[in-house]
Tab-separated table of C-alpha atoms and ligand atoms in Angstrom:
chain	number	residue	atom	x	y	z
A	5	MET	CA	-16.911	52.443	48.230
A	6	ASN	CA	-13.646	52.724	50.050
A	7	THR	CA	-12.462	49.941	52.093
A	8	TYR	CA	-9.403	51.434	53.843
A	9	SER	CA	-10.672	52.901	56.856
A	10	LEU	CA	-9.015	56.017	58.313
A	11	GLN	CA	-11.301	56.552	60.794
A	12	GLY	CA	-10.298	58.689	63.820
A	13	GLN	CA	-7.051	59.821	61.768
A	14	VAL	CA	-6.238	63.445	61.085
A	15	ALA	CA	-4.844	64.318	57.632
A	16	LEU	CA	-3.260	67.722	56.077
A	17	VAL	CA	-3.377	68.087	52.878
A	18	THR	CA	-1.321	71.247	51.285
A	19	GLY	CA	-2.860	72.856	48.390
A	20	ALA	CA	-5.908	71.111	48.677
A	21	ASP	CA	-8.056	73.959	47.176
A	22	SER	CA	-7.737	72.402	43.630
A	23	GLY	CA	-6.328	69.686	41.378
A	24	ILE	CA	-4.815	66.442	43.197
A	25	GLY	CA	-4.855	67.847	46.442
A	26	LYS	CA	-8.408	68.699	46.284
A	27	GLY	CA	-9.251	64.992	45.076
A	28	VAL	CA	-6.992	63.538	47.808
A	29	ALA	CA	-8.510	65.395	50.508
A	30	ILE	CA	-11.920	64.300	49.342
A	31	GLU	CA	-11.039	60.641	49.188
A	32	LEU	CA	-9.087	60.751	52.816
A	33	ALA	CA	-12.344	62.429	53.916
A	34	LYS	CA	-14.750	59.413	52.570
A	35	ALA	CA	-12.110	57.097	54.140
A	36	GLY	CA	-12.975	58.769	57.555
A	37	ALA	CA	-10.084	61.022	58.387
A	38	LYS	CA	-10.673	64.598	59.292
A	39	VAL	CA	-8.916	66.530	56.744
A	40	ILE	CA	-7.225	69.779	57.206
A	41	ILE	CA	-7.343	71.837	53.640
A	42	ASN	CA	-4.484	73.884	53.358
A	43	HIS	CA	-4.365	76.718	50.574
A	44	VAL	CA	-2.596	79.988	50.345
A	45	ASP	CA	-4.778	82.284	48.506
A	46	ALA	CA	-7.911	80.573	47.429
A	47	HIS	CA	-9.864	80.841	50.743
A	48	GLN	CA	-13.184	80.476	48.848
A	49	LEU	CA	-12.113	77.350	46.744
A	50	ALA	CA	-10.814	75.745	49.908
A	51	GLN	CA	-14.148	76.743	51.705
A	52	GLN	CA	-15.885	74.676	48.680
A	53	THR	CA	-13.562	71.727	49.368
A	54	VAL	CA	-14.695	71.931	52.930
A	55	ASP	CA	-18.657	72.356	52.087
A	56	GLU	CA	-18.282	69.504	49.545
A	57	ILE	CA	-16.676	66.880	52.349
A	58	ALA	CA	-19.360	68.158	54.816
A	59	THR	CA	-22.162	67.441	52.658
A	60	ALA	CA	-20.832	64.019	51.866
A	61	GLY	CA	-20.729	63.410	55.674
A	62	GLY	CA	-17.225	64.122	56.067
A	63	GLU	CA	-15.418	66.550	58.371
A	64	ALA	CA	-12.808	69.295	56.962
A	65	TYR	CA	-11.314	72.643	57.960
A	66	ALA	CA	-9.360	75.057	55.838
A	67	ILE	CA	-6.093	76.799	57.111
A	68	HIS	CA	-4.444	79.361	55.106
A	69	ALA	CA	-0.498	79.014	54.837
A	70	ASP	CA	2.239	79.565	52.294
A	71	VAL	CA	4.103	76.332	52.759
A	72	SER	CA	7.337	77.798	51.999
A	73	ASN	CA	6.991	80.467	54.978
A	74	GLU	CA	8.429	78.660	58.134
A	75	ALA	CA	6.271	81.268	60.237
A	76	GLU	CA	3.134	80.604	58.412
A	77	VAL	CA	3.796	76.530	58.182
A	78	GLN	CA	4.313	76.643	62.195
A	79	ALA	CA	1.309	78.709	62.859
A	80	MET	CA	-0.871	76.235	60.565
A	81	PHE	CA	0.439	73.587	62.723
A	82	THR	CA	-0.631	75.182	65.995
A	83	GLU	CA	-3.875	75.783	64.986
A	84	MET	CA	-4.154	72.392	63.504
A	85	LEU	CA	-3.026	70.858	66.764
A	86	ASN	CA	-5.119	73.328	69.177
A	87	LYS	CA	-8.343	72.211	66.822
A	88	TYR	CA	-7.895	68.204	66.389
A	89	GLY	CA	-4.979	67.603	69.086
A	90	THR	CA	-2.787	65.734	66.822
A	91	ILE	CA	-1.789	64.582	62.886
A	92	ASP	CA	-1.558	61.352	61.806
A	93	ILE	CA	-1.137	61.755	57.674
A	94	LEU	CA	0.451	64.746	56.050
A	95	VAL	CA	-0.059	64.821	52.232
A	96	ASN	CA	2.779	67.148	50.914
A	97	ASN	CA	1.112	68.331	47.772
A	98	ALA	CA	1.395	71.834	47.215
A	99	GLY	CA	3.224	72.666	44.231
A	100	LEU	CA	3.564	74.768	40.799
A	101	GLN	CA	5.108	75.452	37.673
A	102	ARG	CA	6.751	78.358	36.272
A	103	ASP	CA	8.056	77.259	32.929
A	104	ALA	CA	10.525	78.818	30.500
A	105	LYS	CA	13.536	78.125	28.377
A	106	PHE	CA	16.840	77.304	30.240
A	107	VAL	CA	18.480	80.233	29.101
A	108	ASP	CA	15.295	82.594	29.880
A	109	MET	CA	14.712	81.247	33.279
A	110	THR	CA	14.878	83.891	35.824
A	111	LEU	CA	16.155	83.403	39.122
A	112	GLU	CA	12.611	84.348	40.618
A	113	GLN	CA	11.016	81.448	38.518
A	114	TRP	CA	13.893	79.080	39.731
A	115	GLN	CA	13.339	80.245	43.295
A	116	THR	CA	9.439	80.065	43.513
A	117	VAL	CA	9.291	76.433	42.320
A	118	ILE	CA	11.992	75.309	44.672
A	119	ASN	CA	10.582	77.201	47.432
A	120	ILE	CA	7.070	75.770	47.071
A	121	ASN	CA	7.635	72.433	45.698
A	122	LEU	CA	10.862	71.339	47.912
A	123	THR	CA	11.270	73.660	50.760
A	124	GLY	CA	7.443	73.615	51.485
A	125	GLN	CA	7.826	69.854	51.664
A	126	PHE	CA	10.509	70.051	54.159
A	127	LEU	CA	8.846	72.154	56.447
A	128	CYS	CA	5.435	70.576	56.587
A	129	ALA	CA	7.264	67.461	56.949
A	130	ARG	CA	9.589	68.657	59.748
A	131	GLU	CA	6.394	69.868	61.731
A	132	ALA	CA	4.490	66.516	61.337
A	133	ALA	CA	7.554	64.530	62.045
A	134	LYS	CA	8.090	66.495	65.256
A	135	GLU	CA	4.160	65.675	66.241
A	136	PHE	CA	4.679	62.109	65.236
A	137	ILE	CA	7.464	61.603	67.556
A	138	ARG	CA	6.091	63.293	70.146
A	139	ARG	CA	2.939	61.275	70.354
A	140	GLY	CA	4.160	57.707	69.044
A	141	VAL	CA	2.147	55.049	67.763
A	142	VAL	CA	-1.698	54.839	69.200
A	143	PRO	CA	-2.347	51.500	68.225
A	144	THR	CA	-6.257	51.845	68.094
A	145	VAL	CA	-5.557	54.384	65.210
A	146	SER	CA	-2.461	53.079	62.945
A	147	LYS	CA	0.042	50.798	63.166
A	148	ALA	CA	2.461	53.680	62.209
A	149	ALA	CA	3.093	56.786	64.179
A	150	GLY	CA	2.342	58.850	61.104
A	151	LYS	CA	2.436	58.714	57.469
A	152	ILE	CA	4.269	61.317	55.126
A	153	ILE	CA	3.102	61.270	51.333
A	154	CYS	CA	5.116	63.587	49.264
A	155	MET	CA	3.629	64.217	45.738
A	156	SER	CA	5.917	64.100	43.461
A	157	SER	CA	5.822	63.426	39.580
A	158	VAL	CA	7.333	61.271	36.738
A	159	HIS	CA	9.646	64.106	36.521
A	160	GLU	CA	11.595	62.972	39.467
A	161	VAL	CA	13.215	60.483	36.795
A	162	ILE	CA	12.063	62.028	33.346
A	163	PRO	CA	14.160	65.193	32.410
A	164	TRP	CA	11.976	68.182	31.490
A	165	GLY	CA	13.567	70.696	29.231
A	166	GLY	CA	11.689	73.995	29.541
A	167	HIS	CA	11.098	73.049	33.134
A	168	VAL	CA	14.503	72.576	34.571
A	169	ASN	CA	13.164	74.191	37.772
A	170	TYR	CA	10.334	71.729	38.415
A	171	ALA	CA	12.191	68.756	37.177
A	172	SER	CA	14.750	69.725	39.811
A	173	SER	CA	12.301	70.006	42.661
A	174	LYS	CA	10.853	66.842	42.155
A	175	GLY	CA	14.462	65.098	41.859
A	176	GLY	CA	15.060	66.821	45.311
A	177	VAL	CA	11.511	65.594	46.786
A	178	MET	CA	12.852	62.011	45.780
A	179	MET	CA	15.797	62.312	47.862
A	180	LEU	CA	14.122	64.506	50.632
A	181	MET	CA	11.694	61.524	50.542
A	182	LYS	CA	14.137	58.523	50.962
A	183	SER	CA	16.280	60.383	53.311
A	184	MET	CA	13.306	61.282	55.738
A	185	ALA	CA	12.126	57.524	55.574
A	186	GLN	CA	15.584	56.291	56.632
A	187	GLU	CA	15.956	58.570	59.418
A	188	LEU	CA	12.316	58.363	60.782
A	189	ALA	CA	11.725	54.641	60.220
A	190	PRO	CA	12.760	53.754	63.997
A	191	HIS	CA	10.095	56.022	65.037
A	192	HIS	CA	7.635	54.110	63.184
A	193	ILE	CA	7.068	56.934	60.561
A	194	ARG	CA	6.550	55.917	56.889
A	195	VAL	CA	7.494	58.336	54.149
A	196	MET	CA	6.667	57.779	50.419
A	197	SER	CA	6.014	59.560	47.020
A	198	ILE	CA	3.390	59.199	44.657
A	199	ALA	CA	4.706	60.073	41.409
A	200	PRO	CA	1.840	60.983	38.802
A	201	GLY	CA	2.236	61.206	35.305
A	202	ALA	CA	-0.062	63.554	33.316
A	203	ILE	CA	-3.333	64.242	35.391
A	204	GLU	CA	-6.133	66.317	33.905
A	205	THR	CA	-6.049	69.495	36.551
A	206	HIS	CA	-5.285	73.428	35.722
A	207	ILE	CA	-1.493	72.857	36.208
A	208	ASN	CA	-1.126	71.272	32.774
A	209	VAL	CA	-4.374	72.689	31.011
A	210	SER	CA	-3.088	73.335	27.851
A	211	ALA	CA	-1.499	69.798	27.548
A	212	TRP	CA	-5.150	68.282	27.062
A	213	ASN	CA	-7.547	70.954	26.580
A	214	THR	CA	-7.469	70.774	22.608
A	215	THR	CA	-7.495	67.815	20.075
A	216	ALA	CA	-4.118	68.485	19.088
A	217	ALA	CA	-2.652	68.631	22.288
A	218	LEU	CA	-4.547	65.603	23.909
A	219	ASN	CA	-3.158	63.463	21.097
A	220	LYS	CA	0.225	64.846	21.175
A	221	LEU	CA	0.101	63.966	25.231
A	222	LEU	CA	-1.158	60.636	24.246
A	223	THR	CA	1.969	59.502	22.581
A	224	LEU	CA	3.917	59.485	26.003
A	225	ILE	CA	1.383	57.514	27.661
A	226	PRO	CA	0.984	54.007	26.769
A	227	TYR	CA	-1.921	53.235	28.353
A	228	ASP	CA	-3.549	55.765	26.101
A	229	ARG	CA	-5.513	57.961	28.547
A	230	VAL	CA	-4.796	61.025	30.854
A	231	GLY	CA	-5.098	60.216	34.306
A	232	VAL	CA	-8.000	61.612	36.691
A	233	THR	CA	-7.480	62.921	40.105
A	234	SER	CA	-9.255	60.210	41.611
A	235	ASP	CA	-6.931	57.657	40.537
A	236	ILE	CA	-4.072	59.222	42.610
A	237	ALA	CA	-6.526	60.236	45.522
A	238	LYS	CA	-7.245	56.438	46.159
A	239	LEU	CA	-3.382	55.101	45.785
A	240	ALA	CA	-2.816	58.183	48.652
A	241	VAL	CA	-5.671	56.299	50.823
A	242	TRP	CA	-4.091	53.157	50.318
A	243	LEU	CA	-0.714	54.374	51.221
A	244	ALA	CA	-1.922	56.144	54.317
A	245	SER	CA	-3.900	53.018	55.401
A	246	ASP	CA	-2.508	50.228	57.636
A	247	ASP	CA	-2.754	47.918	54.424
A	248	ALA	CA	0.434	49.562	53.369
A	249	ASP	CA	2.089	49.249	56.627
A	250	TYR	CA	5.120	47.941	55.232
A	251	ILE	CA	5.869	50.430	52.589
A	252	THR	CA	8.516	53.348	53.273
A	253	GLY	CA	10.995	55.014	51.469
A	254	THR	CA	9.640	54.269	47.851
A	255	THR	CA	8.129	56.046	45.297
A	256	ILE	CA	4.860	54.540	43.416
A	257	PHE	CA	4.547	55.853	39.873
A	258	MET	CA	0.960	56.230	38.804
A	259	ASP	CA	1.277	57.433	35.260
A	260	GLY	CA	-0.059	55.089	32.742
A	261	GLY	CA	3.272	53.984	31.634
A	262	MET	CA	4.827	57.339	31.011
A	263	THR	CA	8.032	56.123	32.515
A	264	LEU	CA	8.353	53.113	30.312
A	265	TYR	CA	10.196	55.243	27.605
A	266	PRO	CA	6.987	55.041	24.839
A	267	GLY	CA	9.356	56.216	22.339
A	268	PHE	CA	11.585	53.050	22.273
A	269	ALA	CA	8.307	50.722	21.587
A	270	ASP	CA	9.389	48.985	18.394
A	271	ASN	CA	12.174	51.544	17.998
A	272	GLY	CA	15.684	52.136	18.848
B	322	LIG	C1	3.301	68.366	35.371
B	322	LIG	C2	2.373	68.220	34.403
B	322	LIG	C3	3.022	67.299	33.295
B	322	LIG	C4	3.069	65.910	33.978
B	322	LIG	C5	3.744	64.812	33.114
B	322	LIG	C6	3.560	66.350	36.100
B	322	LIG	O1	4.145	66.779	37.379
B	322	LIG	O2	2.994	69.096	36.622
B	322	LIG	O3	2.428	69.348	33.878
B	322	LIG	O4	1.607	67.162	32.206
B	322	LIG	O5	3.879	66.085	35.075
B	322	LIG	O6	4.853	65.362	32.090
């Protein structure tokens, strides 16, 4: 049972049709927020998330938009503001991987990842911040004028060969988040990142769906388990709540110790 109430708040979660985004959307709805389920090409999956939330007594609504497309992002915000009047929480979650060895990586693989993972966060955050500033703080709703949670990764600090596009996008998300946080704090807007480690979702299925792969992955996780989406979702709810009102401009790593250089345990 969730104790952090987000009653009366409107949240947009990008890429909420599956994986971490879906988990976050469900948990925000449990905490009382009305949740917009953004998806790019998975209308049926998005609708399933909406239905799951409705069955559990919550409220959700699906909107299509490619987060890397400025016009589509603006149209999504217009539709959301027409329906719910405002927005209180943005979870910048949509992201993907296009892995390749560095020398084989195509410009398209590079640009696809940067466009969705980094430019997409910029475009959605910019629209959200405009609305937060226009509306300001509503003390009966939240102490903050708005909250932006950026889904980063341990790879905002851990270099990742074979994935330089992805690691670069997440390193970019770190400075996007911090710079926005610095600029927007005087407006009482909080901006922060969650950096998940290995969480069981479709994005990394090959890293945990066989015993051999799982055992290899676990050598990177001192806490000796792969994360689940509800781990991340509960943190997102807390970060969005007034209990975290003094947090801005920081990344919270939720990774079972992946960033602790496990290779150095009794070594080096
Ligand atoms: C990636 C996963 C990976 C994890 C830990 C995440 O950001 O999307 O594929 O398993 O980082 O390396």
